[in-house]
Coordinates of C-alpha atoms in Angstrom, one line a residue:
Chain A
M1 CA 44.6 8.8 -13.2
L2 CA 43.6 8.3 -9.6
Q3 CA 39.9 8.7 -10.5
A4 CA 40.2 5.9 -13.1
E5 CA 41.9 3.6 -10.6
V6 CA 39.2 4.2 -8.1
E7 CA 36.5 3.5 -10.7
E8 CA 38.3 0.3 -11.7
T9 CA 38.4 -1.0 -8.2
I10 CA 34.8 -0.3 -7.7
K11 CA 33.9 -2.0 -10.9
R12 CA 35.9 -5.1 -10.0
I13 CA 34.1 -5.5 -6.7
Q14 CA 30.7 -4.8 -8.3
S15 CA 31.3 -7.6 -10.8
Q16 CA 31.6 -10.2 -8.1
K17 CA 28.7 -12.6 -7.8
G18 CA 25.8 -11.4 -5.9
V19 CA 26.8 -7.8 -5.3
Q20 CA 23.8 -5.4 -5.5
G21 CA 25.7 -2.2 -4.9
I22 CA 28.7 -0.5 -3.3
I23 CA 28.8 2.6 -1.1
I24 CA 32.0 4.3 0.2
V25 CA 31.5 6.4 3.3
N26 CA 33.9 8.8 5.0
A27 CA 34.7 9.0 8.7
E28 CA 31.7 11.1 9.5
G29 CA 29.3 8.7 7.8
I30 CA 28.7 10.8 4.7
P31 CA 28.7 8.8 1.5
I32 CA 31.2 9.9 -1.1
K33 CA 30.8 7.2 -3.8
S34 CA 27.9 4.9 -4.5
T35 CA 26.5 2.7 -7.2
L36 CA 23.0 2.8 -5.8
D37 CA 20.4 5.5 -6.1
N38 CA 20.5 8.5 -3.8
S39 CA 17.8 7.7 -1.4
S40 CA 19.0 4.1 -0.7
T41 CA 22.6 5.4 -0.3
V42 CA 21.6 7.9 2.3
Q43 CA 19.5 5.4 4.2
Y44 CA 22.3 2.8 4.2
A45 CA 25.1 5.2 5.0
G46 CA 23.3 6.8 7.9
N47 CA 22.2 3.6 9.6
V48 CA 25.3 1.6 9.0
H49 CA 27.6 4.2 10.3
Q50 CA 25.9 4.1 13.7
L51 CA 25.9 0.3 13.7
L52 CA 29.6 0.2 12.9
M53 CA 30.6 2.6 15.7
K54 CA 28.5 0.5 18.1
A55 CA 30.1 -2.8 17.0
R56 CA 33.6 -1.3 17.2
G57 CA 32.8 -0.1 20.7
V58 CA 31.6 -3.6 21.7
V59 CA 34.8 -5.3 20.4
R60 CA 37.1 -2.8 22.1
D61 CA 35.2 -2.9 25.3
I62 CA 35.6 -6.6 25.7
D63 CA 39.3 -6.4 24.8
P64 CA 41.0 -3.0 24.4
Q65 CA 43.8 -4.5 22.3
N66 CA 41.4 -5.9 19.8
D67 CA 39.7 -4.0 17.0
L68 CA 36.9 -4.6 14.5
T69 CA 38.0 -5.9 11.1
F70 CA 34.7 -6.8 9.3
L71 CA 31.0 -6.6 10.0
R72 CA 28.3 -8.6 8.2
V73 CA 24.6 -8.1 8.7
R74 CA 22.6 -10.9 7.3
S75 CA 18.8 -10.4 6.6
K76 CA 16.1 -12.4 5.0
K77 CA 16.4 -10.7 1.7
N78 CA 20.1 -9.8 1.4
E79 CA 23.3 -9.2 3.4
I80 CA 25.3 -6.0 4.2
M81 CA 29.1 -6.3 4.3
I82 CA 31.0 -3.6 6.0
A83 CA 34.8 -3.2 5.8
P84 CA 36.0 -0.4 8.1
G85 CA 39.1 1.6 7.5
K86 CA 41.4 3.7 9.6
E87 CA 39.9 6.8 8.3
I88 CA 37.2 5.8 5.9
T89 CA 34.5 3.2 6.0
D90 CA 33.4 1.1 3.0
L91 CA 30.1 -0.6 2.7
D92 CA 29.2 -3.4 0.4
Chain B
M1 CA -65.8 65.1 81.9
F2 CA -62.6 64.8 79.6
T3 CA -59.3 64.7 81.3
D4 CA -55.8 64.7 79.9
E5 CA -54.2 61.5 80.1
T6 CA -50.9 60.3 78.9
L7 CA -50.5 56.7 78.0
D8 CA -47.5 54.6 78.0
L9 CA -45.7 54.3 74.8
I10 CA -46.8 51.1 73.0
G11 CA -44.4 49.7 70.6
A12 CA -43.9 46.6 68.6
E13 CA -40.5 45.3 68.5
S14 CA -39.0 44.3 65.3
T15 CA -38.6 40.5 65.1
W16 CA -36.8 40.4 61.9
R17 CA -34.0 42.6 62.9
K18 CA -33.1 40.5 65.9
S19 CA -33.4 37.3 64.0
H20 CA -31.3 38.7 61.3
Q21 CA -28.6 39.6 63.7
Q22 CA -28.9 36.3 65.4
T23 CA -28.2 34.4 62.2
Q24 CA -25.0 36.2 61.7
E25 CA -21.8 34.3 62.0
S26 CA -18.3 35.3 61.6
R27 CA -15.2 33.4 60.9
S28 CA -11.7 34.4 60.4
C29 CA -8.5 32.6 59.5
Q30 CA -4.9 33.5 59.2
T31 CA -2.0 31.9 57.5
L32 CA 0.9 30.7 59.5
P33 CA 3.9 32.9 59.3
V34 CA 5.9 32.1 56.1
H35 CA 9.5 31.0 56.4
T36 CA 11.9 32.7 54.0
A37 CA 15.5 32.2 53.4
E38 CA 18.0 33.9 51.2
A39 CA 21.0 32.6 49.3
E40 CA 23.3 33.8 46.6
T41 CA 25.1 32.1 43.7
Q42 CA 27.3 33.2 40.9
A43 CA 28.5 31.4 37.8
K44 CA 32.3 31.4 37.6
A45 CA 32.6 30.1 34.0
V46 CA 30.4 30.7 31.1
L47 CA 30.2 28.7 27.9
D48 CA 28.4 29.6 24.7
N49 CA 27.1 27.1 22.3
S50 CA 24.7 27.0 19.3
T51 CA 23.3 24.6 16.8
Q52 CA 21.8 24.8 13.4
T53 CA 20.3 22.3 11.0
Q54 CA 22.1 21.7 7.8
D55 CA 20.6 21.1 4.4
Q56 CA 19.4 17.5 4.0
I57 CA 22.1 15.3 2.5
S58 CA 19.7 14.1 -0.2
Q59 CA 19.6 17.6 -1.7
T60 CA 23.3 18.2 -1.8
L61 CA 24.6 14.7 -2.2
S62 CA 27.1 14.9 -5.0
L63 CA 28.8 11.7 -5.5
D64 CA 30.9 12.7 -8.5
Q65 CA 33.4 14.8 -6.6
N66 CA 36.9 14.8 -7.6
I67 CA 39.0 12.1 -6.0
C68 CA 41.7 14.6 -5.0
H69 CA 39.4 15.7 -2.2
F70 CA 39.9 12.4 -0.5
P71 CA 43.6 11.7 -0.3
G72 CA 43.6 8.4 1.5
L73 CA 40.8 6.9 -0.6
L74 CA 42.9 5.0 -3.0
D75 CA 45.1 3.4 -0.3
F76 CA 42.1 2.4 1.6
L77 CA 40.5 0.9 -1.4
H78 CA 43.6 -1.2 -2.1
R79 CA 43.5 -2.6 1.4
A80 CA 39.7 -3.1 1.5
E81 CA 39.3 -4.6 -1.9
D82 CA 41.2 -7.8 -1.0
V83 CA 39.3 -8.3 2.2
V84 CA 35.9 -7.6 0.7
T85 CA 36.5 -9.8 -2.4
K86 CA 37.7 -12.7 -0.2
E87 CA 34.5 -12.4 1.9
L88 CA 32.3 -12.2 -1.2
V89 CA 33.8 -15.3 -2.7
K90 CA 33.5 -17.2 0.5
N91 CA 29.9 -16.1 0.9
S92 CA 28.9 -17.2 -2.6
K93 CA 30.2 -20.7 -1.9
S94 CA 29.1 -21.0 1.7
H95 CA 26.4 -23.4 2.9
A96 CA 26.5 -22.1 6.4
F97 CA 23.1 -20.5 6.3
D98 CA 21.2 -22.9 4.1
G99 CA 17.8 -23.6 5.6
F100 CA 18.5 -21.2 8.4
E101 CA 15.3 -19.3 9.3
V102 CA 14.6 -16.8 12.0
N103 CA 11.2 -15.7 13.1
W104 CA 10.9 -12.6 15.2
E105 CA 7.2 -12.8 15.6
D106 CA 4.7 -15.5 16.4
Q107 CA 3.9 -17.4 13.3
N108 CA 0.3 -17.8 12.3
E109 CA -0.1 -21.3 11.1
S110 CA -3.5 -21.3 9.6
V111 CA -5.9 -19.3 7.6
S112 CA -8.9 -18.1 9.6
C113 CA -12.0 -16.1 8.9
M114 CA -11.9 -13.0 11.0
H115 CA -15.2 -11.4 10.1
R116 CA -18.2 -12.1 7.9
L117 CA -19.7 -8.7 7.1
Q118 CA -23.3 -8.4 5.9
H119 CA -25.8 -5.7 5.1
V120 CA -29.2 -7.1 6.0
D121 CA -31.2 -4.9 3.6
A122 CA -29.0 -5.8 0.7
Q123 CA -29.1 -9.4 1.5
E124 CA -32.9 -9.5 1.7
R125 CA -33.1 -8.1 -1.7
G126 CA -30.7 -10.6 -3.0
L127 CA -28.0 -8.1 -4.0
Q128 CA -24.5 -9.4 -4.7
V129 CA -21.2 -7.9 -3.7
T130 CA -19.6 -6.8 -7.0
S131 CA -16.4 -5.2 -5.7
V132 CA -14.4 -4.6 -2.5
S133 CA -11.8 -2.1 -1.7
W134 CA -9.5 -1.2 1.2
N135 CA -8.8 2.3 2.1
C136 CA -5.2 3.6 2.1
T137 CA -4.7 3.1 5.8
G138 CA -6.0 -0.5 5.7
S139 CA -8.6 0.0 8.4
V140 CA -11.8 0.4 6.4
I141 CA -13.2 -2.1 4.0
G142 CA -15.8 -0.8 1.5
C143 CA -18.0 -2.9 -0.7
G144 CA -20.4 -2.1 -3.6
F145 CA -23.6 -4.0 -4.0
G146 CA -25.1 -4.7 -7.4
R147 CA -25.7 -7.6 -9.8
V148 CA -23.4 -9.3 -12.1
D149 CA -25.8 -11.7 -13.6
D150 CA -28.4 -9.2 -14.7
G151 CA -28.3 -8.6 -18.4
D152 CA -31.1 -6.0 -18.7
W153 CA -31.1 -2.4 -17.8
S154 CA -31.6 -2.2 -14.2
N155 CA -32.9 0.6 -12.1
E156 CA -32.6 -1.2 -8.8
K157 CA -31.4 0.8 -5.9
A158 CA -28.2 -0.4 -4.5
Y159 CA -25.7 0.4 -1.7
V160 CA -22.1 1.1 -0.9
C161 CA -21.2 0.0 2.6
M162 CA -18.2 0.4 4.7
W163 CA -17.0 -1.2 7.9
N164 CA -14.1 0.1 10.0
L165 CA -12.3 -3.0 11.2
D166 CA -10.2 -1.3 13.7
R167 CA -13.1 -0.2 15.8
Q168 CA -13.8 -2.3 18.9
K169 CA -17.5 -2.2 18.5
L170 CA -17.5 -3.7 15.1
N171 CA -20.9 -5.1 14.3
P172 CA -20.6 -7.4 11.3
K173 CA -24.3 -7.1 10.5
R174 CA -24.4 -3.3 10.5
P175 CA -22.1 -1.3 8.3
D176 CA -20.6 1.9 9.7
V177 CA -21.4 3.9 6.6
I178 CA -24.2 3.1 4.2
I179 CA -24.5 5.1 1.0
G180 CA -27.6 4.6 -1.1
V181 CA -27.1 4.6 -4.8
V182 CA -29.7 4.8 -7.6
T183 CA -28.4 2.0 -9.8
P184 CA -26.2 -1.1 -9.0
V185 CA -22.6 -0.4 -8.2
M186 CA -20.1 -2.3 -10.5
C187 CA -16.7 -1.2 -9.1
L188 CA -15.2 0.7 -6.2
C189 CA -11.8 2.2 -5.5
F190 CA -10.5 4.1 -2.5
H191 CA -8.2 7.1 -2.9
P192 CA -4.6 6.2 -2.4
L193 CA -3.8 9.1 -0.1
K194 CA -7.1 10.3 1.4
P195 CA -8.6 7.7 3.7
S196 CA -12.2 8.9 3.4
V197 CA -12.5 9.4 -0.4
V198 CA -13.8 6.6 -2.5
A199 CA -14.8 6.4 -6.2
G200 CA -17.4 4.1 -7.7
G201 CA -18.7 3.2 -11.1
L202 CA -22.4 2.4 -11.6
Y203 CA -24.4 0.3 -13.9
S204 CA -25.8 3.4 -15.6
G205 CA -22.4 4.6 -16.6
E206 CA -22.1 7.3 -14.0
V207 CA -19.0 7.7 -11.9
L208 CA -19.3 9.2 -8.5
V209 CA -16.8 10.2 -5.8
W210 CA -17.9 10.1 -2.2
D211 CA -16.2 11.7 0.8
T212 CA -17.2 9.9 4.0
S213 CA -15.7 12.6 6.3
R214 CA -18.5 15.0 5.4
S215 CA -21.5 15.0 7.6
Q216 CA -24.1 15.7 5.0
D217 CA -24.3 14.9 1.3
L218 CA -21.5 12.5 0.9
I219 CA -21.1 13.0 -2.8
L220 CA -18.0 14.9 -3.5
S221 CA -18.4 15.0 -7.3
Q222 CA -20.1 13.1 -10.0
T223 CA -20.0 12.8 -13.8
G224 CA -23.7 13.2 -14.6
M225 CA -24.9 12.0 -18.0
S226 CA -23.8 13.6 -21.2
A227 CA -22.6 12.6 -24.6
D228 CA -19.0 12.4 -23.4
T229 CA -19.6 10.1 -20.4
H230 CA -20.1 6.4 -20.3
R231 CA -23.4 5.1 -21.4
E232 CA -22.8 1.6 -20.5
P233 CA -21.9 0.0 -17.2
V234 CA -18.5 1.1 -15.8
Y235 CA -16.5 -2.0 -14.9
R236 CA -13.5 -0.5 -13.3
V237 CA -12.5 2.8 -11.7
S238 CA -8.9 3.5 -10.6
W239 CA -6.9 6.4 -9.3
V240 CA -4.0 7.3 -11.4
P241 CA -1.1 9.6 -10.4
G242 CA -1.6 12.9 -12.1
A243 CA 0.9 15.5 -13.3
R244 CA 1.9 16.8 -9.9
R245 CA 2.9 14.9 -6.9
G246 CA 0.0 14.0 -4.7
E247 CA -2.5 14.7 -7.3
F248 CA -4.6 11.9 -8.7
T249 CA -7.0 11.6 -11.6
L250 CA -9.7 9.0 -11.9
L251 CA -9.7 6.5 -14.7
S252 CA -12.9 4.7 -15.6
A253 CA -13.4 1.9 -18.1
G254 CA -16.8 0.8 -19.3
S255 CA -18.5 -1.5 -21.6
G256 CA -18.8 1.0 -24.4
G257 CA -15.2 0.6 -25.2
R258 CA -14.3 3.9 -23.5
V259 CA -11.5 4.5 -21.0
L260 CA -11.9 8.0 -19.6
L261 CA -9.7 10.1 -17.3
W262 CA -11.5 12.5 -15.0
T263 CA -10.2 15.3 -12.7
V264 CA -12.1 15.9 -9.5
D265 CA -13.4 19.4 -9.1
G266 CA -14.5 19.6 -5.5
A267 CA -15.8 23.2 -5.7
E268 CA -18.4 22.4 -8.4
A269 CA -18.9 18.8 -7.3
K270 CA -18.4 17.7 -10.8
L271 CA -15.9 15.3 -12.4
I272 CA -14.3 17.0 -15.4
L273 CA -13.3 14.8 -18.4
S274 CA -9.6 15.5 -19.1
S275 CA -8.9 12.8 -21.7
G276 CA -10.1 9.5 -22.9
Y277 CA -9.5 6.6 -25.2
A278 CA -12.0 4.8 -27.3
L279 CA -11.1 1.3 -28.2
V280 CA -12.2 0.5 -31.6
Q281 CA -11.9 -3.0 -33.2
Q282 CA -10.1 -1.6 -36.2
Q283 CA -7.3 -0.2 -34.1
V284 CA -6.5 -3.3 -32.2
P285 CA -3.5 -5.1 -33.8
Q286 CA -4.3 -8.7 -34.1
S287 CA -2.0 -11.5 -33.3
G288 CA -3.1 -14.8 -34.6
A289 CA -6.9 -15.1 -34.9
A290 CA -8.4 -12.9 -37.6
S291 CA -11.1 -10.4 -36.6
K292 CA -14.5 -11.8 -36.9
T293 CA -16.7 -8.8 -37.2
P294 CA -15.9 -6.3 -40.0
G295 CA -16.7 -2.7 -39.6
I296 CA -16.1 -0.4 -36.7
T297 CA -17.3 -1.9 -33.5
N298 CA -16.7 -0.5 -30.0
I299 CA -15.0 -3.0 -27.8
E300 CA -16.4 -3.9 -24.5
V301 CA -14.0 -3.4 -21.7
T302 CA -14.3 -5.8 -18.8
S303 CA -11.3 -5.1 -16.7
V304 CA -8.4 -2.6 -16.5
A305 CA -5.1 -3.0 -14.8
L306 CA -2.7 -0.1 -14.2
S307 CA 1.0 -0.8 -14.3
P308 CA 2.5 0.3 -11.0
W309 CA 5.9 0.7 -12.8
D310 CA 5.0 2.6 -15.9
L311 CA 2.5 5.4 -15.4
D312 CA 1.6 5.5 -19.1
T313 CA 0.8 1.9 -19.5
F314 CA -2.4 0.1 -18.7
L315 CA -3.9 -3.2 -19.7
V316 CA -7.4 -3.4 -20.9
A317 CA -9.2 -6.7 -21.0
V318 CA -11.6 -7.1 -23.9
P319 CA -13.5 -10.1 -25.2
P320 CA -13.2 -12.3 -27.2
D321 CA -9.9 -11.9 -28.8
G322 CA -8.0 -11.2 -25.6
E323 CA -6.4 -8.2 -24.1
S324 CA -4.5 -5.2 -25.4
V325 CA -2.0 -2.8 -23.9
T326 CA -2.6 0.8 -24.6
L327 CA -0.2 3.7 -24.1
R328 CA -0.9 7.3 -24.8
A329 CA -1.2 6.5 -28.4
P330 CA -3.8 4.0 -29.4
V331 CA -3.5 0.3 -28.8
Q332 CA 0.1 -0.9 -29.0
F333 CA 0.0 -4.6 -28.5
S334 CA -2.4 -7.4 -28.2
F335 CA -2.3 -10.6 -26.2
S336 CA -4.3 -13.7 -27.0
T337 CA -6.1 -15.8 -24.4
R338 CA -8.1 -18.0 -26.7
G339 CA -10.6 -18.7 -24.0
G340 CA -13.3 -16.2 -23.9
P341 CA -14.0 -13.0 -22.0
V342 CA -11.4 -11.9 -19.4
H343 CA -12.8 -11.0 -16.1
S344 CA -9.8 -9.7 -14.2
V345 CA -6.3 -8.6 -14.9
H346 CA -3.5 -7.7 -12.4
F347 CA 0.0 -6.4 -12.9
S348 CA 2.7 -8.0 -10.6
P349 CA 3.9 -5.5 -8.0
F350 CA 7.3 -7.1 -8.1
H351 CA 8.1 -7.4 -11.8
R352 CA 7.4 -4.8 -14.4
N353 CA 6.7 -7.2 -17.2
L354 CA 4.4 -9.7 -15.6
F355 CA 0.7 -9.8 -15.3
V356 CA -1.9 -12.5 -14.6
N357 CA -5.4 -12.7 -15.9
V358 CA -8.5 -14.9 -15.4
G359 CA -11.7 -15.3 -17.3
T360 CA -14.3 -17.8 -18.2
D361 CA -12.0 -20.5 -19.3
S362 CA -11.2 -21.8 -15.8
L363 CA -7.5 -21.1 -16.2
A364 CA -5.2 -18.4 -14.9
H365 CA -2.7 -17.2 -17.4
L366 CA 0.6 -15.6 -16.6
H367 CA 1.7 -13.3 -19.3
T368 CA 4.7 -11.1 -19.9
V369 CA 4.2 -7.9 -21.8
L370 CA 7.0 -9.0 -24.2
Q371 CA 5.1 -11.7 -26.0
P372 CA 1.4 -12.4 -27.0
R373 CA 1.2 -16.0 -25.8
P374 CA 1.0 -16.7 -22.1
L375 CA 4.0 -18.0 -20.2
L376 CA 2.1 -20.3 -17.9
S377 CA -1.5 -21.4 -17.6
L378 CA -2.8 -22.9 -14.4
R379 CA -6.1 -24.6 -13.8
V380 CA -8.0 -22.6 -11.3
S381 CA -11.5 -24.0 -11.1
D382 CA -14.2 -25.9 -12.9
S383 CA -16.2 -22.9 -13.8
Y384 CA -15.7 -19.2 -14.3
T385 CA -13.1 -17.2 -12.4
F386 CA -14.0 -13.7 -11.5
G387 CA -11.1 -12.1 -9.8
V388 CA -7.3 -12.4 -9.5
R389 CA -4.8 -10.5 -7.4
W390 CA -1.1 -10.8 -6.8
S391 CA 0.0 -11.0 -3.2
P392 CA 1.5 -7.7 -2.0
T393 CA 4.2 -9.4 0.0
R394 CA 5.1 -12.6 -1.8
P395 CA 6.3 -12.2 -5.4
L396 CA 5.3 -15.7 -6.4
V397 CA 1.8 -15.9 -4.9
F398 CA -1.5 -14.9 -6.3
A399 CA -5.1 -15.6 -5.3
A400 CA -8.1 -16.2 -7.6
A401 CA -11.8 -16.0 -6.8
T402 CA -13.9 -18.7 -8.5
G403 CA -17.5 -19.1 -9.5
Q404 CA -17.9 -21.9 -7.0
G405 CA -17.3 -19.8 -4.0
L406 CA -13.7 -20.7 -3.4
V407 CA -10.6 -18.6 -3.3
Q408 CA -7.6 -20.5 -4.6
M409 CA -4.1 -19.4 -3.8
F410 CA -1.2 -20.4 -6.0
D411 CA 2.5 -20.4 -5.3
L412 CA 4.6 -20.3 -8.4
G413 CA 7.7 -21.4 -6.5
R414 CA 6.3 -24.8 -5.9
R415 CA 6.8 -27.5 -8.4
S416 CA 3.2 -28.7 -8.4
L417 CA 0.7 -26.5 -10.1
R418 CA -2.0 -27.3 -7.6
P419 CA -3.3 -24.6 -5.3
V420 CA -1.3 -24.0 -2.1
A421 CA -4.5 -23.1 -0.3
T422 CA -8.2 -23.3 -1.0
I423 CA -10.4 -21.0 1.1
D424 CA -14.0 -21.9 1.1
Q425 CA -16.3 -18.9 1.4
N426 CA -19.2 -21.0 2.8
T427 CA -21.6 -19.5 0.3
S428 CA -23.2 -22.9 -0.6
G429 CA -21.9 -22.9 -4.1
Q430 CA -22.6 -19.3 -5.0
P431 CA -19.8 -17.5 -6.8
T432 CA -17.2 -15.2 -5.3
Y433 CA -16.8 -12.1 -7.4
C434 CA -13.9 -10.0 -6.0
L435 CA -11.0 -10.1 -3.7
E436 CA -8.5 -7.5 -2.4
F437 CA -5.4 -7.7 -0.2
N438 CA -5.1 -5.2 2.6
P439 CA -2.3 -2.8 1.6
K440 CA -1.2 -2.1 5.2
H441 CA -2.0 -5.2 7.1
T442 CA -0.7 -7.5 4.4
N443 CA -2.0 -10.7 6.0
L444 CA -5.6 -9.7 5.6
M445 CA -7.7 -10.4 2.5
A446 CA -11.2 -9.3 1.8
V447 CA -13.5 -11.4 -0.5
G448 CA -16.9 -10.4 -1.8
N449 CA -19.5 -13.1 -2.5
A450 CA -22.7 -13.4 -4.5
D451 CA -24.7 -14.0 -1.4
G452 CA -24.1 -10.4 -0.3
S453 CA -21.5 -11.0 2.3
V454 CA -17.8 -9.9 2.6
S455 CA -15.5 -12.2 4.4
I456 CA -12.2 -11.0 5.9
W457 CA -9.6 -13.7 6.1
Q458 CA -6.4 -13.7 8.0
L459 CA -3.7 -15.5 6.1
S460 CA -1.1 -17.8 7.5
A461 CA 2.5 -16.7 7.8
E462 CA 3.5 -19.2 5.0
L463 CA 1.3 -17.3 2.5
T464 CA 2.5 -13.8 3.5
E465 CA 6.2 -13.9 4.4
Q466 CA 8.6 -13.6 1.6
G467 CA 11.1 -16.3 1.1
A468 CA 14.8 -15.9 0.4
K469 CA 15.0 -16.1 -3.4
E470 CA 11.5 -15.3 -4.5
T471 CA 12.3 -12.2 -6.5
A472 CA 15.1 -14.0 -8.3
M473 CA 12.7 -16.9 -9.2
L474 CA 10.1 -14.5 -10.5
E475 CA 12.8 -12.9 -12.6
Q476 CA 13.7 -16.3 -14.0
L477 CA 10.1 -17.0 -14.8
A478 CA 9.7 -13.8 -16.6
N479 CA 12.7 -14.4 -18.7
E480 CA 11.4 -17.6 -20.1
V481 CA 10.2 -15.8 -23.1
A482 CA 9.8 -18.2 -25.9
D483 CA 11.7 -17.5 -29.1

C-alpha cells in the first residue's frame, strides 16, 4: 500500500514537463530511489549532498533563524532542483 | 812501508727521509661540547580509532528496497511533491533565463590554422595524404600517404608519419615518426586505448598494425597475403570493441566486397582472421532501382562507419546503388543515394539513428536508419566530396572535405542551408581528402590534403560549444520520418 503510494508520487512528478529523472536520497547522502541509471544516480547523489550541506550552512551562517528551502543549480544543458527535507533529501 | 790507519767514517745522509718528514703535516679538530637536556611526558588520556573502506555503492546499490525501511519517506514525499511540482511548473513557463549565457573561459572568436605539417620526401614525390587519425590521448596526429587518383596497380613506396603536437620543439616539416611502407597507405586508425598502437590498410590489401613505442621493428602484426585476406585496396580500418572489456578487434573493409575482422596476436606478429562478411550483389535488398548487373558480383566497399551505439551494426558504403546496413546476418537494409559512389559515411555520436554521407554528387545526405530515402540533402561543393565527420561536441554540426580544397562546416540548427564556415586549405585548388576531429581537445581538427600536407585548425568557440537545445533539435530532426 505504502509502496504503491510512493511509486504514484514519483510517477506524478516524473510526468511533469521537462523532468529527466528523480532521485530520492537519505540523510547520509545515499540514494534510496531513482529513475535514472545506477552510475548517474551515484554521481548525482554524492555530489549534490555535499552541495546541499554547504548551501544550508551558508544560509544559516548569514541568519541562524533562517533555513534552506529549495536549491536550483542551472547549467548549460539542464537544471538540478533539490528539495531538502528534515530527515531526507530529494533531488529532481 | 804500510801502516795501519783508520779513517773517519764517511757517510751519505739520506735526503729523502728528511724531506719526507719535512712534508708531513698534521691537523686535528674537535667538536664543541654537545648540549643535552632531558624531559619527560606522559599521555593522560588515550583514544583508539580505526577506519575501513566500504564496498563501493555502485556494487551494492539496491534501489528496490522495501519502503517500510524508511518510515518518514511518505510524509516527506507528500510535503516535497507540492513544492517541487510548483517549481517545475514555474520553470517551464519562465522566461527569466532566455538568452542568458555564461562563459567561463575566454572565447575563441575565429578559426585559425595552428600548424601545417609536411613530409618533404613525400611531397617531392607528389604523394597525397589519404587519411588522418588522432591517437586516443589527442596529442599525436598520424597521416598516411598514398594516392587516391591512381587507378593502376601501384608498387610505389609510401609513408605513415606522425607528429606529436604537444611537444614544444614541434617541427612542422619533419615528422616525429616516419614509417616506410611498401605500397600506398589508404587508411589509418589509432587504437582507442593504447596511444602508440596504430593500424593501417594498404593498397595491396594488406593490413598492418604498428606500435610506435617499440624501439626497433615497429610492426606489431600484419596480415600477410593469403586466400582469406583482401586482394584489393583496403579503404577503411577500424577498431571494434571485442568480447571482453578493453579488448579490441580490427575491422577492415576493402574493394573486394569483403569486410573482415582480425584479432591481434602480438606474440606471433600476425593478424588472425576471426570472422568476415562478403557483400554480394544478390544479397543486398534493393529499394527502388533494380539491380543492373545480373549474376553474382562482389561489391566494392568504399567506406565503413561503425555505430557507436549498437556494437553489431555497421554501415557499408557501396556504389552505385547506395549503402547498406549489415548486422551479424547478411545485409539487412539498403539506403539509396541516387548519386554515385559514396566516399564517406559517419554515424552521429549524439543520436543512434542518424548518419551523414557524402560522395561524388556534391551533396551531403542526412539519413536515418529507419527509412531508405535521405531526410535532408545539403549542397556541399561543386565537385566531389571526400570526407564527412560529425562534430564531437555539437550535435547539429558536421564538417565536409571537398574536392576543391575547402572544408565546409554546416550547422543544422540554422535556418539557412549554407555553410556556417568555409575553411580554405590553401592548396591552390587541390582536393582535400580526409578530416578528423581531435577526440580530447575538441576544438582541433586535422585535415589531409592532396598536396601532401596536413593542416591543424583550431575552431572557434561558436563551432565547438554546445547550445542549449541542440540535442532536442536533433531528436526532432530525426523524427521527421516520412510516412
